[in-house]
PDB file of C-alpha atoms and ligand atoms in Angstrom:
ATOM      1  CA  MET A  89       1.572   2.516  19.125  1.00 42.00           C
ATOM      2  CA  LEU A  90       0.303   6.017  18.789  1.00 39.00           C
ATOM      3  CA  THR A  91      -0.562   8.012  21.963  1.00 38.00           C
ATOM      4  CA  ASP A  92      -3.475  10.389  22.233  1.00 41.00           C
ATOM      5  CA  ARG A  93      -1.007  13.060  22.977  1.00 40.00           C
ATOM      6  CA  ARG A  94       0.702  12.623  19.616  1.00 39.00           C
ATOM      7  CA  VAL A  95      -2.530  12.745  17.749  1.00 38.00           C
ATOM      8  CA  ALA A  96      -3.620  15.822  19.770  1.00 37.00           C
ATOM      9  CA  ASP A  97      -0.164  17.363  18.825  1.00 36.00           C
ATOM     10  CA  SER A  98      -0.669  16.562  15.266  1.00 37.00           C
ATOM     11  CA  LEU A  99      -4.205  17.934  15.329  1.00 36.00           C
ATOM     12  CA  SER A 100      -2.909  21.246  16.745  1.00 35.00           C
ATOM     13  CA  THR A 101      -0.338  21.694  14.141  1.00 35.00           C
ATOM     14  CA  MET A 102      -2.895  20.939  11.156  1.00 37.00           C
ATOM     15  CA  PRO A 103      -3.494  24.589  10.099  1.00 36.00           C
ATOM     16  CA  LYS A 104       0.275  25.033   9.296  1.00 36.00           C
ATOM     17  CA  SER A 105       0.080  21.926   7.142  1.00 38.00           C
ATOM     18  CA  PRO A 106       0.580  22.855   3.402  1.00 42.00           C
ATOM     19  CA  ALA A 107      -2.186  20.559   2.440  1.00 40.00           C
ATOM     20  CA  SER A 108      -4.658  22.419   4.571  1.00 39.00           C
ATOM     21  CA  LYS A 109      -4.651  24.913   1.727  1.00 45.00           C
ATOM     22  CA  SER A 110      -5.935  22.168  -0.501  1.00 50.00           C
ATOM     23  CA  LYS A 111      -9.632  22.341  -0.948  1.00 53.00           C
ATOM     24  CA  GLY A 112     -11.582  19.087  -0.105  1.00 61.00           C
ATOM     25  CA  LEU A 113      -9.445  17.923   2.773  1.00 75.00           C
ATOM     26  CA  ASP A 114     -11.409  17.824   6.003  1.00 80.00           C
ATOM     27  CA  HIS A 115     -10.010  17.630   9.473  1.00 81.00           C
ATOM     28  CA  VAL A 116     -10.162  13.708   9.434  1.00 84.00           C
ATOM     29  CA  ALA A 117      -8.068  13.640   6.227  1.00 86.00           C
ATOM     30  CA  LEU A 118      -5.568  16.117   7.702  1.00 86.00           C
ATOM     31  CA  ALA A 119      -5.296  14.093  10.930  1.00 88.00           C
ATOM     32  CA  ILE A 120      -4.563  10.923   8.790  1.00 90.00           C
ATOM     33  CA  LEU A 121      -1.957  13.133   6.893  1.00 90.00           C
ATOM     34  CA  ASP A 122      -0.156  13.840  10.006  1.00 89.00           C
ATOM     35  CA  LEU A 123      -0.442  10.166  11.395  1.00 91.00           C
ATOM     36  CA  LEU A 124       1.356   9.099   8.158  1.00 92.00           C
ATOM     37  CA  ARG A 125       3.931  11.912   8.347  1.00 89.00           C
ATOM     38  CA  THR A 126       4.858  10.881  11.966  1.00 88.00           C
ATOM     39  CA  ASN A 127       4.977   7.115  10.969  1.00 90.00           C
ATOM     40  CA  PRO A 128       7.222   6.992   7.791  1.00 88.00           C
ATOM     41  CA  ALA A 129       7.400   3.282   7.950  1.00 89.00           C
ATOM     42  CA  GLY A 130       3.734   3.093   7.267  1.00 92.00           C
ATOM     43  CA  LEU A 131       0.443   2.235   8.826  1.00 92.00           C
ATOM     44  CA  ASP A 132      -2.239  -0.169   8.255  1.00 91.00           C
ATOM     45  CA  ILE A 133      -5.771   0.772   8.370  1.00 88.00           C
ATOM     46  CA  GLU A 134      -6.390  -0.441  11.971  1.00 88.00           C
ATOM     47  CA  GLU A 135      -3.543   1.690  13.190  1.00 90.00           C
ATOM     48  CA  ILE A 136      -4.870   4.671  11.437  1.00 90.00           C
ATOM     49  CA  LYS A 137      -8.362   4.099  12.804  1.00 89.00           C
ATOM     50  CA  ALA A 138      -6.750   3.710  16.338  1.00 87.00           C
ATOM     51  CA  GLY A 139      -4.867   6.914  15.782  1.00 87.00           C
ATOM     52  CA  LEU A 140      -8.032   8.935  15.260  1.00 84.00           C
ATOM     53  CA  THR A 141      -9.200   9.819  18.716  1.00 74.00           C
ATOM     54  CA  TYR A 142     -12.805  10.494  17.560  1.00 67.00           C
ATOM     55  CA  GLY A 143     -12.964   7.007  16.103  1.00 65.00           C
ATOM     56  CA  GLY A 144     -13.630   6.421  12.471  1.00 70.00           C
ATOM     57  CA  THR A 145     -14.954   3.473  10.479  1.00 77.00           C
ATOM     58  CA  HIS A 146     -13.080   1.582   7.819  1.00 75.00           C
ATOM     59  CA  THR A 147     -15.046   3.362   5.049  1.00 77.00           C
ATOM     60  CA  HIS A 148     -14.396   6.785   6.584  1.00 81.00           C
ATOM     61  CA  VAL A 149     -10.599   6.188   6.519  1.00 86.00           C
ATOM     62  CA  ASP A 150     -10.783   4.634   3.090  1.00 84.00           C
ATOM     63  CA  ARG A 151     -12.566   7.890   1.857  1.00 84.00           C
ATOM     64  CA  ARG A 152     -10.089  10.187   3.334  1.00 87.00           C
ATOM     65  CA  LEU A 153      -7.015   8.286   1.928  1.00 87.00           C
ATOM     66  CA  ARG A 154      -8.663   8.680  -1.372  1.00 84.00           C
ATOM     67  CA  SER A 155      -9.001  12.323  -1.011  1.00 83.00           C
ATOM     68  CA  LEU A 156      -5.486  12.714   0.326  1.00 85.00           C
ATOM     69  CA  ARG A 157      -4.279  10.896  -2.917  1.00 83.00           C
ATOM     70  CA  LYS A 158      -5.425  13.811  -4.963  1.00 79.00           C
ATOM     71  CA  TYR A 159      -2.402  15.741  -3.307  1.00 79.00           C
ATOM     72  CA  TYR A 160      -0.065  13.047  -2.190  1.00 81.00           C
ATOM     73  CA  ASP A 161       1.281   9.773  -3.501  1.00 83.00           C
ATOM     74  CA  ILE A 162       0.317   7.321  -0.908  1.00 87.00           C
ATOM     75  CA  PRO A 163       1.328   3.954  -2.062  1.00 82.00           C
ATOM     76  CA  GLY A 164      -0.225   0.967  -0.294  1.00 81.00           C
ATOM     77  CA  LYS A 165       1.730  -2.282  -0.089  1.00 83.00           C
ATOM     78  CA  ARG A 166       1.567  -5.709   1.496  1.00 82.00           C
ATOM     79  CA  HIS A 167       3.886  -6.169   4.273  1.00 80.00           C
ATOM     80  CA  GLY A 168       3.690  -9.490   5.945  1.00 80.00           C
ATOM     81  CA  GLY A 169       0.145 -10.110   6.500  1.00 81.00           C
ATOM     82  CA  ARG A 170      -0.610  -6.399   6.777  1.00 85.00           C
ATOM     83  CA  PHE A 171      -1.530  -3.874   4.137  1.00 87.00           C
ATOM     84  CA  ILE A 172       0.191  -0.617   4.877  1.00 90.00           C
ATOM     85  CA  TYR A 173       0.069   3.051   3.546  1.00 92.00           C
ATOM     86  CA  ILE A 174       3.060   5.088   3.320  1.00 90.00           C
ATOM     87  CA  LEU A 175       3.067   8.782   2.741  1.00 90.00           C
ATOM     88  CA  GLY A 176       4.978   9.734  -0.400  1.00 85.00           C
ATOM     89  CA  GLU A 177       5.622  12.931  -2.200  1.00 79.00           C
ATOM     90  CA  GLN A 178       3.320  15.792  -2.456  1.00 75.00           C
ATOM     91  CA  LYS A 179       2.001  15.871  -5.948  1.00 70.00           C
ATOM     92  CA  THR A 180       2.946  19.069  -7.843  1.00 60.00           C
ATOM     93  CA  GLY A 181       1.794  20.788 -10.975  1.00 52.00           C
ATOM     94  CA  GLU A 182      -1.445  20.653 -12.736  1.00 51.00           C
ATOM     95  CA  THR A 183      -3.657  18.084 -11.465  1.00 59.00           C
ATOM     96  CA  ASP A 184      -7.083  17.062 -12.631  1.00 70.00           C
ATOM     97  CA  SER A 185      -9.122  18.612  -9.683  1.00 75.00           C
ATOM     98  CA  GLY A 186     -12.265  16.786 -10.788  1.00 76.00           C
ATOM     99  CA  ALA A 187     -14.256  19.984 -11.154  1.00 83.00           C
ATOM    100  CA  VAL A 188     -16.581  19.868 -14.120  1.00 87.00           C
ATOM    101  CA  SER A 189     -16.739  23.298 -15.924  1.00 88.00           C
ATOM    102  CA  GLY A 190     -19.883  24.812 -16.900  1.00 90.00           C
ATOM    103  CA  LYS A 191     -19.330  24.065 -20.580  1.00 90.00           C
ATOM    104  CA  LEU A 192     -18.504  20.324 -19.956  1.00 91.00           C
ATOM    105  CA  ARG A 193     -21.435  20.105 -17.657  1.00 94.00           C
ATOM    106  CA  ALA A 194     -23.857  21.522 -20.283  1.00 95.00           C
ATOM    107  CA  GLN A 195     -22.316  18.930 -22.982  1.00 94.00           C
ATOM    108  CA  VAL A 196     -23.035  16.114 -20.615  1.00 95.00           C
ATOM    109  CA  LEU A 197     -26.496  17.088 -19.795  1.00 96.00           C
ATOM    110  CA  GLY A 198     -27.150  17.940 -23.596  1.00 96.00           C
ATOM    111  CA  LEU A 199     -26.197  14.291 -24.448  1.00 95.00           C
ATOM    112  CA  ALA A 200     -28.314  12.793 -21.692  1.00 95.00           C
ATOM    113  CA  LYS A 201     -31.414  14.505 -22.986  1.00 96.00           C
ATOM    114  CA  GLY A 202     -33.157  14.504 -19.556  1.00 95.00           C
ATOM    115  CA  ARG A 203     -32.656  10.795 -19.011  1.00 95.00           C
ATOM    116  CA  CYS A 204     -30.511   9.018 -16.392  1.00 94.00           C
ATOM    117  CA  GLN A 205     -27.920   7.187 -18.445  1.00 91.00           C
ATOM    118  CA  MET A 206     -27.793   4.301 -16.007  1.00 87.00           C
ATOM    119  CA  CYS A 207     -31.519   3.436 -15.178  1.00 88.00           C
ATOM    120  CA  GLY A 208     -33.293   5.362 -18.055  1.00 91.00           C
ATOM    121  CA  LYS A 209     -35.644   7.252 -15.700  1.00 93.00           C
ATOM    122  CA  THR A 210     -36.501  10.782 -16.970  1.00 94.00           C
ATOM    123  CA  ILE A 211     -36.899  14.259 -15.495  1.00 96.00           C
ATOM    124  CA  ALA A 212     -40.231  14.661 -17.264  1.00 95.00           C
ATOM    125  CA  GLU A 213     -41.898  11.433 -16.422  1.00 94.00           C
ATOM    126  CA  ASP A 214     -40.169  10.313 -13.176  1.00 94.00           C
ATOM    127  CA  GLY A 215     -39.247  13.670 -11.637  1.00 95.00           C
ATOM    128  CA  ILE A 216     -35.621  12.715 -11.164  1.00 95.00           C
ATOM    129  CA  LYS A 217     -32.810  15.070 -10.909  1.00 96.00           C
ATOM    130  CA  LEU A 218     -29.573  14.465 -12.934  1.00 96.00           C
ATOM    131  CA  GLN A 219     -26.046  14.657 -11.534  1.00 95.00           C
ATOM    132  CA  VAL A 220     -22.984  14.792 -13.764  1.00 96.00           C
ATOM    133  CA  ASP A 221     -20.679  11.857 -12.457  1.00 95.00           C
ATOM    134  CA  HIS A 222     -17.268  10.551 -13.386  1.00 92.00           C
ATOM    135  CA  LYS A 223     -17.959   6.959 -14.957  1.00 89.00           C
ATOM    136  CA  VAL A 224     -14.429   5.725 -13.880  1.00 88.00           C
ATOM    137  CA  PRO A 225     -13.884   7.455 -10.490  1.00 90.00           C
ATOM    138  CA  GLN A 226     -11.099   9.948 -10.373  1.00 87.00           C
ATOM    139  CA  ASP A 227      -9.741   7.749  -7.489  1.00 85.00           C
ATOM    140  CA  TRP A 228      -9.351   4.899  -9.974  1.00 87.00           C
ATOM    141  CA  GLY A 229      -7.591   7.088 -12.460  1.00 82.00           C
ATOM    142  CA  GLY A 230     -10.712   8.543 -14.411  1.00 84.00           C
ATOM    143  CA  LEU A 231     -10.326  11.851 -16.062  1.00 84.00           C
ATOM    144  CA  THR A 232     -12.551  14.916 -16.113  1.00 86.00           C
ATOM    145  CA  VAL A 233     -13.148  14.686 -19.936  1.00 86.00           C
ATOM    146  CA  LEU A 234     -16.373  14.272 -21.866  1.00 87.00           C
ATOM    147  CA  GLU A 235     -15.829  10.523 -22.529  1.00 84.00           C
ATOM    148  CA  ASN A 236     -15.699   9.766 -18.674  1.00 87.00           C
ATOM    149  CA  LEU A 237     -18.661  11.896 -17.758  1.00 92.00           C
ATOM    150  CA  TRP A 238     -22.344  11.011 -17.756  1.00 93.00           C
ATOM    151  CA  ALA A 239     -25.423  12.226 -16.082  1.00 96.00           C
ATOM    152  CA  ILE A 240     -27.233  10.031 -13.739  1.00 95.00           C
ATOM    153  CA  CYS A 241     -29.925  10.269 -11.235  1.00 95.00           C
ATOM    154  CA  LEU A 242     -29.395  10.646  -7.525  1.00 95.00           C
ATOM    155  CA  ASP A 243     -30.579   7.087  -6.757  1.00 93.00           C
ATOM    156  CA  CYS A 244     -28.096   5.509  -9.249  1.00 92.00           C
ATOM    157  CA  ASN A 245     -25.350   7.698  -8.085  1.00 94.00           C
ATOM    158  CA  ASN A 246     -25.821   6.809  -4.553  1.00 93.00           C
ATOM    159  CA  GLY A 247     -26.003   3.107  -5.345  1.00 89.00           C
ATOM    160  CA  LYS A 248     -22.923   3.291  -7.513  1.00 90.00           C
ATOM    161  CA  GLN A 249     -20.948   5.195  -4.835  1.00 89.00           C
ATOM    162  CA  ALA A 250     -21.897   2.587  -2.229  1.00 88.00           C
ATOM    163  CA  HIS A 251     -21.046  -0.236  -4.605  1.00 86.00           C
ATOM    164  CA  PHE A 252     -17.778   1.146  -5.663  1.00 89.00           C
ATOM    165  CA  ALA A 253     -16.706   1.827  -2.091  1.00 88.00           C
ATOM    166  CA  SER A 254     -16.495  -1.933  -1.585  1.00 86.00           C
ATOM    167  CA  TYR A 255     -13.672  -2.267  -4.079  1.00 89.00           C
ATOM    168  CA  ASP A 256     -10.073  -1.771  -3.240  1.00 88.00           C
ATOM    169  CA  GLN A 257      -8.755   1.428  -4.891  1.00 87.00           C
ATOM    170  CA  ASP A 258      -5.212   0.170  -5.764  1.00 88.00           C
ATOM    171  CA  GLU A 259      -6.579  -3.100  -7.207  1.00 90.00           C
ATOM    172  CA  MET A 260      -9.081  -1.104  -9.418  1.00 91.00           C
ATOM    173  CA  THR A 261      -6.442   1.411 -10.548  1.00 90.00           C
ATOM    174  CA  ALA A 262      -4.160  -1.373 -11.650  1.00 91.00           C
ATOM    175  CA  LEU A 263      -6.974  -3.237 -13.286  1.00 93.00           C
ATOM    176  CA  LEU A 264      -8.257  -0.314 -15.203  1.00 91.00           C
ATOM    177  CA  LYS A 265      -4.755   0.339 -16.662  1.00 88.00           C
ATOM    178  CA  ILE A 266      -4.698  -2.976 -18.476  1.00 92.00           C
ATOM    179  CA  GLU A 267      -4.957  -2.244 -22.201  1.00 89.00           C
ATOM    180  CA  SER A 268      -6.490  -5.536 -23.527  1.00 93.00           C
ATOM    181  CA  VAL A 269     -10.291  -5.543 -22.857  1.00 94.00           C
ATOM    182  CA  HIS A 270     -10.062  -9.313 -22.747  1.00 96.00           C
ATOM    183  CA  LEU A 271      -7.515  -9.453 -20.200  1.00 96.00           C
ATOM    184  CA  ARG A 272      -9.099  -6.584 -18.158  1.00 96.00           C
ATOM    185  CA  ILE A 273     -12.396  -8.456 -17.990  1.00 97.00           C
ATOM    186  CA  ALA A 274     -10.672 -11.734 -17.246  1.00 97.00           C
ATOM    187  CA  THR A 275      -8.612 -10.197 -14.398  1.00 97.00           C
ATOM    188  CA  PHE A 276     -11.733  -8.686 -12.923  1.00 96.00           C
ATOM    189  CA  LEU A 277     -13.597 -12.016 -12.896  1.00 97.00           C
ATOM    190  CA  LYS A 278     -10.397 -13.580 -11.378  1.00 96.00           C
ATOM    191  CA  MET A 279     -10.601 -11.098  -8.520  1.00 94.00           C
ATOM    192  CA  HIS A 280     -14.010 -12.636  -7.864  1.00 94.00           C
ATOM    193  CA  ILE A 281     -13.411 -16.257  -8.858  1.00 96.00           C
ATOM    194  CA  ASN A 282     -16.362 -18.464  -7.910  1.00 96.00           C
ATOM    195  CA  GLU A 283     -18.495 -15.464  -7.160  1.00 95.00           C
ATOM    196  CA  ASP A 284     -21.487 -14.250  -9.160  1.00 94.00           C
ATOM    197  CA  VAL A 285     -20.512 -10.871 -10.541  1.00 93.00           C
ATOM    198  CA  ASP A 286     -23.092  -8.353 -11.752  1.00 89.00           C
ATOM    199  CA  SER A 287     -22.993  -7.784 -15.390  1.00 90.00           C
ATOM    200  CA  ASN A 288     -23.189  -3.918 -14.778  1.00 84.00           C
ATOM    201  CA  MET A 289     -19.658  -4.200 -13.266  1.00 90.00           C
ATOM    202  CA  ILE A 290     -18.283  -6.251 -16.133  1.00 93.00           C
ATOM    203  CA  GLU A 291     -19.651  -3.692 -18.536  1.00 90.00           C
ATOM    204  CA  PHE A 292     -18.119  -0.935 -16.505  1.00 89.00           C
ATOM    205  CA  VAL A 293     -14.702  -2.733 -16.639  1.00 93.00           C
ATOM    206  CA  ALA A 294     -14.957  -3.430 -20.239  1.00 93.00           C
ATOM    207  CA  ASN A 295     -15.858   0.158 -21.279  1.00 88.00           C
ATOM    208  CA  ALA A 296     -13.413   1.850 -18.885  1.00 84.00           C
ATOM    209  CA  LYS A 297     -10.662   2.379 -21.536  1.00 79.00           C
ATOM    210  CA  GLU A 298     -12.865   2.838 -24.533  1.00 76.00           C
ATOM    211  CA  ARG A 299     -16.334   2.291 -25.567  1.00 74.00           C
ATOM    212  CA  GLN A 300     -17.002  -1.399 -26.442  1.00 76.00           C
ATOM    213  CA  GLU A 301     -19.713  -1.890 -28.928  1.00 77.00           C
ATOM    214  CA  ASP A 302     -20.351  -5.405 -27.641  1.00 89.00           C
ATOM    215  CA  TRP A 303     -18.755  -6.141 -24.254  1.00 92.00           C
ATOM    216  CA  GLN A 304     -20.857  -9.394 -23.998  1.00 93.00           C
ATOM    217  CA  LYS A 305     -18.916 -10.596 -27.147  1.00 95.00           C
ATOM    218  CA  ARG A 306     -15.605  -9.910 -25.384  1.00 95.00           C
ATOM    219  CA  LEU A 307     -16.809 -12.020 -22.443  1.00 95.00           C
ATOM    220  CA  ARG A 308     -17.974 -14.802 -24.734  1.00 95.00           C
ATOM    221  CA  ASP A 309     -14.468 -14.754 -26.460  1.00 96.00           C
ATOM    222  CA  LEU A 310     -12.901 -15.767 -23.156  1.00 97.00           C
ATOM    223  CA  ARG A 311     -14.838 -19.015 -23.337  1.00 96.00           C
ATOM    224  CA  TYR A 312     -13.393 -20.089 -26.587  1.00 95.00           C
ATOM    225  CA  PRO A 313     -11.263 -23.262 -26.221  1.00 95.00           C
ATOM    226  CA  VAL A 314      -8.107 -21.166 -27.354  1.00 95.00           C
ATOM    227  CA  ILE A 315      -8.578 -19.199 -24.111  1.00 96.00           C
ATOM    228  CA  GLY A 316     -10.408 -21.823 -21.999  1.00 94.00           C
ATOM    229  CA  LEU A 317     -12.094 -19.800 -19.137  1.00 97.00           C
ATOM    230  CA  LYS A 318     -15.173 -21.482 -17.841  1.00 96.00           C
ATOM    231  CA  ILE A 319     -17.682 -18.659 -17.181  1.00 97.00           C
ATOM    232  CA  SER A 320     -21.254 -19.537 -16.184  1.00 97.00           C
ATOM    233  CA  THR A 321     -24.185 -17.167 -16.237  1.00 96.00           C
ATOM    234  CA  GLY A 322     -26.930 -16.490 -13.640  1.00 96.00           C
ATOM    235  CA  ARG A 323     -29.891 -14.259 -13.097  1.00 94.00           C
ATOM    236  CA  TYR A 324     -31.348 -12.479 -10.259  1.00 89.00           C
ATOM    237  CA  GLN A 325     -34.295 -10.089  -9.559  1.00 84.00           C
ATOM    238  CA  THR A 326     -33.528  -6.558  -8.037  1.00 72.00           C
ATOM    239  CA  PRO A 327     -35.805  -5.439  -5.309  1.00 70.00           C
ATOM    240  CA  GLN A 328     -37.538  -3.138  -7.938  1.00 63.00           C
ATOM    241  CA  GLY A 329     -38.225  -6.207  -9.963  1.00 71.00           C
ATOM    242  CA  PHE A 330     -35.621  -5.796 -12.686  1.00 73.00           C
ATOM    243  CA  THR A 331     -33.849  -8.958 -13.899  1.00 83.00           C
ATOM    244  CA  ARG A 332     -29.998  -8.650 -13.892  1.00 84.00           C
ATOM    245  CA  SER A 333     -27.528 -11.066 -15.148  1.00 92.00           C
ATOM    246  CA  THR A 334     -24.398 -12.197 -13.432  1.00 95.00           C
ATOM    247  CA  TYR A 335     -21.348 -14.063 -14.428  1.00 97.00           C
ATOM    248  CA  ARG A 336     -19.204 -16.474 -12.642  1.00 97.00           C
ATOM    249  CA  LEU A 337     -15.581 -17.498 -13.369  1.00 98.00           C
ATOM    250  CA  GLU A 338     -15.077 -21.111 -12.453  1.00 97.00           C
ATOM    251  CA  ASN A 339     -11.472 -21.804 -13.420  1.00 95.00           C
ATOM    252  CA  TRP A 340      -8.341 -19.679 -14.209  1.00 96.00           C
ATOM    253  CA  ARG A 341      -5.671 -19.980 -16.522  1.00 94.00           C
ATOM    254  CA  ASP A 342      -3.335 -17.153 -17.736  1.00 96.00           C
ATOM    255  CA  LEU A 343      -4.353 -15.599 -20.949  1.00 96.00           C
ATOM    256  CA  PRO A 344      -1.788 -16.280 -23.711  1.00 94.00           C
ATOM    257  CA  HIS A 345       0.004 -13.039 -24.864  1.00 93.00           C
ATOM    258  CA  ASP A 346      -1.406 -13.529 -28.483  1.00 94.00           C
ATOM    259  CA  HIS A 347      -4.943 -13.958 -27.166  1.00 96.00           C
ATOM    260  CA  ARG A 348      -6.404 -11.375 -29.454  1.00 94.00           C
ATOM    261  CA  GLN A 349      -4.970 -13.258 -32.512  1.00 95.00           C
ATOM    262  CA  LEU A 350      -5.992 -16.635 -31.234  1.00 96.00           C
ATOM    263  CA  ILE A 351      -9.686 -15.389 -30.687  1.00 96.00           C
ATOM    264  CA  ARG A 352      -9.715 -13.955 -34.135  1.00 95.00           C
ATOM    265  CA  ALA A 353      -8.187 -17.175 -35.620  1.00 96.00           C
ATOM    266  CA  TRP A 354     -10.653 -19.254 -33.753  1.00 96.00           C
ATOM    267  CA  GLU A 355     -13.720 -17.410 -35.206  1.00 95.00           C
ATOM    268  CA  LYS A 356     -12.832 -18.866 -38.645  1.00 95.00           C
ATOM    269  CA  LYS A 357     -14.154 -22.430 -38.468  1.00 94.00           C
ATOM    270  CA  VAL A 358     -11.610 -23.503 -41.108  1.00 95.00           C
ATOM    271  CA  ASN A 359      -8.885 -22.860 -38.567  1.00 94.00           C
ATOM    272  CA  ARG A 360     -10.114 -24.765 -35.741  1.00 94.00           C
ATOM    273  CA  PRO A 361      -8.848 -28.345 -36.434  1.00 93.00           C
ATOM    274  CA  ALA A 362      -5.350 -26.924 -36.842  1.00 94.00           C
ATOM    275  CA  LEU A 363      -5.681 -24.850 -33.656  1.00 94.00           C
ATOM    276  CA  THR A 364      -7.054 -27.836 -31.769  1.00 93.00           C
ATOM    277  CA  ALA A 365      -4.140 -29.933 -32.787  1.00 93.00           C
ATOM    278  CA  LYS A 366      -1.536 -27.204 -32.301  1.00 91.00           C
ATOM    279  CA  LEU A 367      -2.570 -26.176 -28.832  1.00 90.00           C
ATOM    280  CA  GLY A 368      -3.539 -29.734 -27.757  1.00 89.00           C
ATOM    281  CA  LEU A 369      -7.069 -28.709 -26.855  1.00 88.00           C
ATOM    282  CA  LYS A 370      -9.470 -31.257 -25.500  1.00 80.00           C
ATOM    283  CA  ASN A 371     -13.254 -31.737 -25.531  1.00 68.00           C
ATOM    284  CA  VAL A 372     -13.654 -29.364 -28.441  1.00 72.00           C
ATOM    285  CA  GLN A 373     -16.693 -29.692 -30.651  1.00 64.00           C
ATOM    286  CA  PRO A 374     -15.728 -29.972 -34.273  1.00 56.00           C
TER     287      PRO A 374
HETATM  288 ZN1   ZN B 512     -30.906   6.358 -12.543  1.00 79.09          ZN
END
C-alpha cells in the first residue's frame, strides 16, 4: 500500500521528471506517472485513486492515463480479478500531437459550411460555434488527418466526450483496429450483448476505418442466415424530441473467416438453396 509520504516524495520530485516538459500533462497526471514508476508491478485504478492524496474520481484518473499514453506506453492487463496499469517505455520520435494546423482547420471548417456535422445546426440560424474535433479520438488511435476531423457544435462535442468517456480505451483501440467492417460492428455489438446500442455509435464504429456508404446495410448483412446474428431494433425519443434508433444483439456466434464472401454469395438468390444445404442452415425462408 502506498503511504502519503511516498506520494508527497513523488510530488516533490515532479519538476525533474522528463515528462514534465511534455505539454498537456497536469500535476495529477505527473503524480500518477510517479505512482506507476514506484510500482513497476502495476496498479489498478483503485490503488491509483488511493495514491492521490487530494482524491480523484475514476473519470479523472482515466483521463490522466489517456493523456499519459501520448508520451508513455501504459499497457493495461487483467491480473486475477483486477485490471492493472503498468508503466512501459517512454514514446520517442515523431508523435501525432493532436494539434490541428491552421491550414487543416480551415479545410475542415470549409467542408462543414457553417453547419454542425453531427446535429446539423448552423452558425447562421442557430448561433452555434463550431469546434474542430477528432472523429475517432486520438486516445483510441485516431489520427490528426482531414479524414478523421470534423466540425461540430459545442453541445455535440460535450455530449460526445461524455459518452465516449464511458468506454474502455483499450477495448475501443483494439476494436477500431479490426479491418473487416462486419466484424467490427459485430464485435462492438457483442461488447453490449442484450443491450440497446444507439445507432450513432454503430455508425461511428462502422465508419472508423473508412467511410461506409451504407453502414445500415453492413448491419443487415450480419442477420443473413450465413452469419446468423439475431439483431433486433428499437426506437427512443431524445429529450429534444428527436427519434433515435437502437440495435440489440441477442445471440452470438463467431463470424466465419470468409464472412464477406458468404454474404456476397447469399445475396444472389440462386445460391441460397446450395448454401442452406452446405452450411446446414435451419429455418431459412426459400
Ligand atoms: Zn451539433
